[in-house]
Structures are given as C-alpha cells and as structure tokens.
Amino acid sequence: MTRLGREVLIAGVLLTGVGWLIDNRMWIALGISAISFIAVVRLVLGHTPRLHCEVRYPAREVHAGDDASLTVRLTMAHGAWLSKRLQIEADPLPPTTIDIRRARQPADSVLVIPTTRRGLVKVPPIRITYGDPWRLFQCAVARAEGMEVLVYPRIRRVTLPELRGQLDAQRMDTRYGEDEFHALREYVLGDEPRRIHWRSSARLGQLVVRQHVAASGSKLVLLLDNRAAAYGRGEADAEAAFDMAVERTAGVVQALVQRGLDFALLSADAAVTVTVTHNGGQALEPVMRALAVVQTSTGSGITFSDAVRKLRASTVLVVSPEPEWALQHLPHQLTTVWVDAHDVSAAAV
C-alpha cells in the first residue's frame, strides 16, 4: 500500500469513528465508503503477478538524432486470471504503461532515450511496478539494469578549399615520415625515388628505401575554442552556439580523417587532448567521444599555447567565433587557419 492508500484508509477509519461518537451519519457513510473503496481496489488487483523481464538495450554510442530505443519485454507467469496493467519507470524517461492480457504471452514496451543533443545520457535502473490507477496500491514486481548512452555530436560537413594545398603537404609528411629515420626496407612500387638508399641497394643487390616515422606528437593541431565568454552571455544561446562549434569541429575532423591525416584535437583550456593516428574509419571514434562530452570553460583559454608547443605543431586549425583570439597566443611561425564556429550554412550529415 502506498502513502496515499494509507492516508485514505486512516481518513476512512477516523471519519467512521468520529461520526459514530457524534452520531453524524454523513461522516459514518464517508468513512465506510473510503474503507470499502480500499478493500474493493485490493480485491480487484488480486495477487501480485510473477513476471519474466527481458530488456533489449540499444547501442551505447550513437550519433545525435539516431534512434536509441530501449525495449522491455514482459511475460506473465502461468495461472494469472486477470489482465494486468504495469508501469515501467526509468527517470528521467517518461513512464509508460503496458497491459498483459494473457499468461505466457509476451508484451513489449519501448522507452525512447533522447538523442537530440550530444552528451552522456544516463538511464537509471528500470523499475516495473504493479498497482491501481489511483496509486493506492503499488509494488515493484521486476527490475532491470540501467545504462549509459554516449551521444556523438552531429557532423556538419565542412569544405576547406583554402586549406587544400597545406593539407596535401601535411599528408605527404605523414605518409613519408620526414621527421625521424626509422629503418631501411625493400622498395615497393609507388615509393619516391628520392627515398632510395643507393649505397645499401648496391651492397644488398636490391633496391631499398629509407623509412621515416613522424616524431612523437602531431604536426597538425585542431584547436577548439571552448571559452564560455566567446559564445554569449545567455545560457541557452551560449549552449546552442557552442554545440554549433562542436558540430563544425566534428566536420573538420571528418575531413582530416578522409584525407588520411594524423592530427591532435586540443581544447582552449587544454582539458581535452586527443592524438589521432589514421587507421581507417576507427580514427573518428576517440575524437567523437571527446567532442561528445567537452564543455565550455570559464578560464581565459590561454593554457593551450604550451600544449601546442609540446605537440610540435606546424599548422593549427582554429574553430572559434573570434578569429583574432588564437593569434595573440600562438607562435608567429605557425600556419594558423581560422574556421568560423558560427557558420550555419554547413549542412549536418
């Protein structure tokens, strides 16, 4: 019995007793009605059903706007003689009701996990309760584990024609590793002739080339301006503006991965630092996880300059609504390119 049910029962007993003492028939009738109502509701509910609960969980990492439905399948044990109405609760998701008409006939209920905005959505343990519509009687008949869903930001397609020459040069550096000598290897079709080590080739009797690897750190850095002051003062407007910047950053990341480039993602407060080594489609995942949870910072946002130096960056792509901001804190010898964080013309994909 719930708190409301106990209060109704106590009120009924008090009305009946006080009405009997003062010889007030109306109070007596109201008290007996309340007690009778409690008894009838309990009789109609019958015994507590025995249930088998099966939950089909969605993927734990999805993109914003994708379906992330959680399906609860309930099966009532044999012997139930009345249909049962159950309620499924998993705050903050809205509660849903499910009717089980027959024993051993499964019934499904779908809980939709919101994926309209990036971030970590926490679904607490699921509670299946059985009771009456007035919530006089209610008890938990089954439970299921909760889960967490990481919602990636939308990817806004970004075309960077002004960067084509610089990114192609960066791709050549990544491909041929012009930083540090690693080893000699056998020549394969497609290797540049300038990489051939002629002295070793003559000694071994076959063509060998010098293999270089990039030094630790990435020459290309993608800098996301996450200063709260850069995105307005209104909380809702600032949140929407920063989400747009994150979506634009995701578009730049996709463009870099498609070009096969190694790079590092860095936030203005240096709280987010992800180095990506190109390995096909999997290169997107670590960056998307970081972009899903990155938040604005109330700091000045100048701590990134030391991180840029440690990464040995030669080119910095800055995603910010203020193009002059990063130039004040970056070394002058770096190639710095600004990507407008508020360009709403970019299409979401």
Coordinates of C-alpha atoms in Angstrom, one line a residue:
M1 CA 0.0 0.0 0.0
T2 CA 1.3 3.4 -0.9
R3 CA 1.4 6.5 1.3
L4 CA -1.8 7.8 -0.4
G5 CA -3.6 4.5 0.3
R6 CA -2.6 4.6 3.9
E7 CA -3.9 8.2 4.2
V8 CA -7.2 7.3 2.6
L9 CA -7.6 4.3 4.9
I10 CA -6.7 6.3 8.1
A11 CA -9.1 9.0 7.0
G12 CA -11.9 6.5 6.5
V13 CA -11.3 5.0 9.9
L14 CA -11.3 8.4 11.6
L15 CA -14.4 9.5 9.8
T16 CA -16.2 6.4 10.8
G17 CA -15.1 6.6 14.5
V18 CA -15.7 10.3 15.0
G19 CA -19.1 10.1 13.1
W20 CA -20.1 7.2 15.4
L21 CA -19.2 9.2 18.5
I22 CA -21.1 12.4 17.5
D23 CA -23.8 10.4 15.7
N24 CA -23.1 12.0 12.3
R25 CA -24.4 9.7 9.7
M26 CA -22.8 11.6 6.8
W27 CA -19.3 11.1 8.3
I28 CA -20.0 7.5 9.0
A29 CA -21.1 7.0 5.4
L30 CA -18.0 8.7 4.0
G31 CA -15.7 6.7 6.3
I32 CA -17.3 3.4 5.4
S33 CA -17.1 4.4 1.7
A34 CA -13.4 5.1 1.9
I35 CA -12.7 1.8 3.7
S36 CA -14.8 -0.1 1.2
F37 CA -13.1 1.5 -1.7
I38 CA -9.7 0.5 -0.4
A39 CA -11.0 -3.1 0.0
V40 CA -12.5 -3.3 -3.5
V41 CA -9.4 -2.0 -5.1
R42 CA -7.2 -4.5 -3.3
L43 CA -9.6 -7.3 -4.3
V44 CA -9.7 -6.3 -7.9
L45 CA -5.9 -6.1 -8.1
G46 CA -5.7 -9.7 -6.9
H47 CA -2.3 -11.3 -6.2
T48 CA 1.0 -9.8 -7.3
P49 CA 1.9 -11.2 -10.7
R50 CA 5.1 -13.1 -11.3
L51 CA 6.9 -11.8 -14.3
H52 CA 9.8 -12.6 -16.6
C53 CA 11.6 -9.4 -17.7
E54 CA 13.8 -9.2 -20.7
V55 CA 15.4 -5.9 -21.8
R56 CA 17.0 -5.2 -25.3
Y57 CA 19.4 -2.4 -24.9
P58 CA 20.4 0.0 -27.7
A59 CA 24.0 0.7 -28.8
R60 CA 26.0 2.5 -26.1
E61 CA 27.4 5.1 -28.6
V62 CA 25.1 6.8 -31.1
H63 CA 25.1 10.0 -33.2
A64 CA 22.8 12.8 -32.3
G65 CA 19.4 12.2 -33.9
D66 CA 19.8 8.4 -34.2
D67 CA 17.3 6.0 -32.7
A68 CA 18.2 4.8 -29.2
S69 CA 15.2 2.9 -28.1
L70 CA 15.2 0.5 -25.1
T71 CA 12.7 -2.3 -25.4
V72 CA 11.3 -4.0 -22.3
R73 CA 9.6 -7.4 -22.8
L74 CA 7.4 -8.7 -20.0
T75 CA 5.9 -12.2 -19.8
M76 CA 3.4 -13.1 -17.0
A77 CA 3.7 -16.5 -15.4
H78 CA 1.0 -19.2 -15.8
G79 CA -2.1 -19.0 -13.7
A80 CA -3.0 -15.3 -13.8
W81 CA -6.7 -15.0 -14.3
L82 CA -7.0 -11.2 -14.8
S83 CA -5.2 -8.9 -17.2
K84 CA -2.5 -6.8 -15.5
R85 CA -1.5 -3.2 -16.2
L86 CA 2.1 -2.5 -15.3
Q87 CA 4.1 0.7 -15.2
I88 CA 7.7 1.0 -16.4
E89 CA 9.7 3.8 -14.7
A90 CA 13.2 4.9 -15.6
D91 CA 13.6 8.5 -14.6
P92 CA 14.3 10.9 -16.4
L93 CA 12.5 9.0 -19.2
P94 CA 8.7 9.4 -19.1
P95 CA 6.9 6.4 -17.5
T96 CA 5.0 4.1 -19.8
T97 CA 2.2 1.6 -19.1
I98 CA 1.9 -1.9 -20.5
D99 CA -1.1 -4.3 -20.5
I100 CA -0.5 -8.0 -20.2
R101 CA -3.7 -9.8 -21.4
R102 CA -2.8 -13.4 -21.1
A103 CA -0.3 -15.6 -19.3
R104 CA 2.9 -16.6 -21.2
Q105 CA 2.1 -14.1 -23.9
P106 CA 4.9 -11.5 -24.1
A107 CA 4.2 -7.8 -24.3
D108 CA 6.7 -5.2 -25.3
S109 CA 7.1 -1.6 -24.3
V110 CA 9.5 0.9 -25.8
L111 CA 11.4 3.6 -23.9
V112 CA 12.9 6.2 -26.2
I113 CA 16.2 7.6 -25.0
P114 CA 16.6 11.3 -26.0
T115 CA 19.5 11.8 -28.5
T116 CA 18.6 15.3 -29.7
R117 CA 21.8 16.7 -28.1
R118 CA 25.3 15.4 -27.6
G119 CA 26.4 14.3 -24.2
L120 CA 26.2 11.3 -21.8
V121 CA 22.6 10.2 -21.2
K122 CA 22.3 8.2 -18.0
V123 CA 19.3 5.8 -17.7
P124 CA 18.9 4.6 -14.1
P125 CA 17.8 1.1 -13.2
I126 CA 14.4 0.3 -14.7
R127 CA 11.6 -0.4 -12.2
I128 CA 8.4 -2.3 -13.2
T129 CA 5.6 -1.6 -10.8
Y130 CA 2.1 -3.1 -10.4
G131 CA -0.8 -1.1 -8.9
D132 CA -4.1 0.7 -9.4
P133 CA -4.8 3.8 -11.4
W134 CA -5.3 5.8 -8.2
R135 CA -1.9 4.7 -6.8
L136 CA -3.4 3.3 -3.6
F137 CA -1.5 0.1 -4.0
Q138 CA 1.8 -0.2 -5.8
C139 CA 4.7 -2.6 -5.6
A140 CA 7.8 -3.4 -7.6
V141 CA 7.5 -6.7 -9.4
A142 CA 10.6 -6.6 -11.6
R143 CA 13.8 -4.6 -12.1
A144 CA 16.4 -4.3 -14.8
E145 CA 19.8 -2.7 -15.1
G146 CA 20.2 0.9 -16.3
M147 CA 22.7 2.0 -18.9
E148 CA 24.6 5.0 -20.2
V149 CA 24.4 6.2 -23.8
L150 CA 27.1 8.4 -25.3
V151 CA 25.6 10.7 -27.9
Y152 CA 28.1 11.9 -30.5
P153 CA 27.6 15.5 -31.9
R154 CA 26.2 15.9 -35.4
I155 CA 28.8 16.2 -38.1
R156 CA 28.4 19.4 -40.1
R157 CA 30.0 18.9 -43.5
V158 CA 33.0 21.3 -43.9
T159 CA 34.8 22.1 -47.1
L160 CA 38.2 23.7 -46.7
P161 CA 39.3 24.6 -50.3
E162 CA 41.7 27.2 -48.9
L163 CA 43.5 24.5 -47.0
R164 CA 43.8 22.0 -49.8
G165 CA 47.5 22.8 -50.5
Q166 CA 48.5 22.8 -46.9
L167 CA 46.7 19.6 -46.0
D168 CA 48.1 17.8 -49.1
A169 CA 51.6 18.8 -47.9
Q170 CA 50.7 17.6 -44.4
R171 CA 49.5 14.3 -45.9
M172 CA 52.8 13.8 -47.7
D173 CA 54.7 14.5 -44.4
T174 CA 52.5 11.9 -42.7
R175 CA 52.8 9.4 -45.5
Y176 CA 56.6 9.5 -45.9
G177 CA 57.5 10.4 -42.3
E178 CA 60.0 13.2 -42.8
D179 CA 60.8 13.7 -39.1
E180 CA 62.9 10.8 -37.9
F181 CA 64.8 7.9 -39.7
H182 CA 63.4 4.5 -38.7
A183 CA 64.8 1.7 -40.8
L184 CA 65.6 0.5 -44.3
R185 CA 63.0 -1.6 -46.2
E186 CA 62.6 -3.1 -49.6
Y187 CA 61.4 -0.8 -52.3
V188 CA 57.8 -1.2 -53.4
L189 CA 56.0 0.3 -56.4
G190 CA 54.9 3.8 -55.5
D191 CA 57.8 4.8 -53.3
E192 CA 59.5 8.1 -54.2
P193 CA 62.9 7.6 -56.0
R194 CA 64.5 10.2 -53.6
R195 CA 63.9 7.8 -50.8
I196 CA 66.1 5.1 -52.3
H197 CA 69.3 4.5 -50.3
W198 CA 71.7 3.8 -53.2
R199 CA 74.7 2.7 -51.2
S200 CA 72.7 0.0 -49.3
S201 CA 70.9 -1.0 -52.5
A202 CA 74.2 -1.7 -54.2
R203 CA 75.5 -3.7 -51.3
L204 CA 72.4 -5.8 -50.9
G205 CA 71.7 -6.2 -54.7
Q206 CA 68.2 -4.9 -54.5
L207 CA 66.5 -1.5 -54.1
V208 CA 65.9 -0.4 -50.5
V209 CA 64.4 2.8 -49.3
R210 CA 64.7 4.9 -46.2
Q211 CA 61.6 4.6 -43.9
H212 CA 60.9 7.5 -41.7
V213 CA 58.4 8.0 -38.9
A214 CA 56.8 11.1 -37.6
A215 CA 58.2 12.4 -34.3
S216 CA 56.1 12.0 -31.2
G217 CA 53.2 14.4 -31.5
S218 CA 51.3 15.6 -34.5
K219 CA 52.3 18.5 -36.8
L220 CA 48.6 19.3 -37.4
V221 CA 46.6 20.6 -34.4
L222 CA 42.8 21.2 -34.4
L223 CA 42.1 23.8 -31.7
L224 CA 38.5 24.1 -30.4
D225 CA 37.7 27.4 -28.6
N226 CA 35.7 26.3 -25.6
R227 CA 35.9 29.6 -23.7
A228 CA 32.4 30.4 -22.3
A229 CA 33.0 34.1 -22.9
A230 CA 33.3 33.5 -26.6
Y231 CA 29.7 32.2 -27.0
G232 CA 27.5 34.9 -25.5
R233 CA 26.0 35.5 -22.1
G234 CA 22.6 33.9 -22.3
E235 CA 22.9 30.3 -21.0
A236 CA 20.6 28.8 -23.7
D237 CA 22.1 30.8 -26.5
A238 CA 25.6 30.1 -25.4
E239 CA 24.9 26.4 -25.2
A240 CA 23.4 26.3 -28.7
A241 CA 26.3 28.4 -30.1
F242 CA 28.9 26.1 -28.5
D243 CA 27.1 23.0 -29.8
M244 CA 27.3 24.5 -33.3
A245 CA 31.1 25.0 -32.8
V246 CA 31.5 21.3 -31.7
E247 CA 29.5 20.2 -34.8
R248 CA 31.7 22.2 -37.0
T249 CA 34.8 20.7 -35.3
A250 CA 33.4 17.2 -36.0
G251 CA 33.1 18.2 -39.6
V252 CA 36.7 19.3 -39.7
V253 CA 37.7 16.0 -38.0
Q254 CA 35.8 14.0 -40.7
A255 CA 37.6 15.9 -43.5
L256 CA 41.0 15.3 -41.9
V257 CA 40.3 11.6 -41.4
Q258 CA 39.1 11.3 -45.0
R259 CA 42.4 12.7 -46.2
G260 CA 44.3 10.2 -44.1
L261 CA 46.0 12.8 -41.8
D262 CA 47.4 12.4 -38.3
F263 CA 46.4 15.2 -36.1
A264 CA 45.7 16.2 -32.5
L265 CA 42.5 17.7 -31.1
L266 CA 43.0 20.3 -28.4
S267 CA 40.6 22.5 -26.4
A268 CA 41.4 26.0 -25.4
D269 CA 41.7 25.1 -21.7
A270 CA 43.9 22.0 -22.7
A271 CA 41.4 19.8 -20.8
V272 CA 40.8 17.8 -24.0
T273 CA 43.9 16.4 -25.9
V274 CA 43.3 13.6 -28.3
T275 CA 46.0 12.5 -30.7
V276 CA 44.7 10.6 -33.7
T277 CA 46.8 8.2 -35.8
H278 CA 45.0 7.4 -39.0
N279 CA 43.7 3.9 -39.2
G280 CA 40.6 4.0 -41.4
G281 CA 37.1 4.6 -40.0
Q282 CA 38.2 3.9 -36.4
A283 CA 40.1 7.1 -36.3
L284 CA 36.9 9.1 -35.8
E285 CA 35.9 7.3 -32.6
P286 CA 38.3 8.7 -30.0
V287 CA 37.7 12.2 -31.2
M288 CA 33.9 11.9 -31.3
R289 CA 33.9 10.6 -27.8
A290 CA 35.9 13.6 -26.6
L291 CA 33.6 16.0 -28.6
A292 CA 30.5 14.4 -27.1
V293 CA 31.4 15.4 -23.5
V294 CA 33.5 18.6 -24.0
Q295 CA 32.1 21.6 -22.1
T296 CA 32.8 25.3 -22.0
S297 CA 35.4 26.7 -19.6
T298 CA 35.2 29.9 -17.6
G299 CA 39.0 30.3 -17.8
S300 CA 40.9 32.7 -20.1
G301 CA 41.8 29.9 -22.5
I302 CA 45.5 30.6 -22.9
T303 CA 46.8 27.4 -21.5
F304 CA 46.7 25.7 -24.9
S305 CA 49.8 27.5 -26.2
D306 CA 52.1 25.3 -24.1
A307 CA 50.3 22.2 -25.4
V308 CA 50.7 23.3 -29.0
R309 CA 54.5 23.7 -28.5
K310 CA 54.7 20.2 -26.9
L311 CA 52.8 18.7 -29.9
R312 CA 55.4 20.3 -32.2
A313 CA 52.6 21.8 -34.3
S314 CA 53.4 23.4 -37.6
T315 CA 49.7 24.0 -38.7
V316 CA 46.9 24.9 -36.4
L317 CA 43.2 24.9 -37.4
V318 CA 41.3 27.1 -35.0
V319 CA 37.5 26.7 -34.6
S320 CA 36.3 29.8 -32.9
P321 CA 33.8 32.7 -33.3
E322 CA 36.7 35.1 -32.8
P323 CA 39.5 34.8 -35.4
E324 CA 41.9 37.1 -33.7
W325 CA 41.8 35.3 -30.3
A326 CA 44.2 32.4 -31.0
L327 CA 46.7 34.6 -33.0
Q328 CA 47.5 36.5 -29.8
H329 CA 48.8 33.4 -28.1
L330 CA 50.3 31.2 -30.8
P331 CA 53.9 31.4 -32.1
H332 CA 54.2 33.6 -35.3
Q333 CA 56.0 30.9 -37.2
L334 CA 53.0 28.6 -37.2
T335 CA 50.5 28.4 -40.0
T336 CA 47.1 29.3 -38.4
V337 CA 43.8 28.9 -40.2
W338 CA 40.5 30.1 -38.8
V339 CA 37.3 28.1 -39.2
D340 CA 34.2 30.1 -38.4
A341 CA 32.4 28.3 -35.5
H342 CA 29.1 30.1 -36.3
D343 CA 28.8 29.3 -40.0
V344 CA 25.3 27.9 -40.0
S345 CA 25.4 27.3 -43.8
A346 CA 27.3 24.0 -43.2
A347 CA 24.9 21.1 -43.7
A348 CA 24.5 18.4 -41.0
V349 CA 25.2 14.9 -42.0

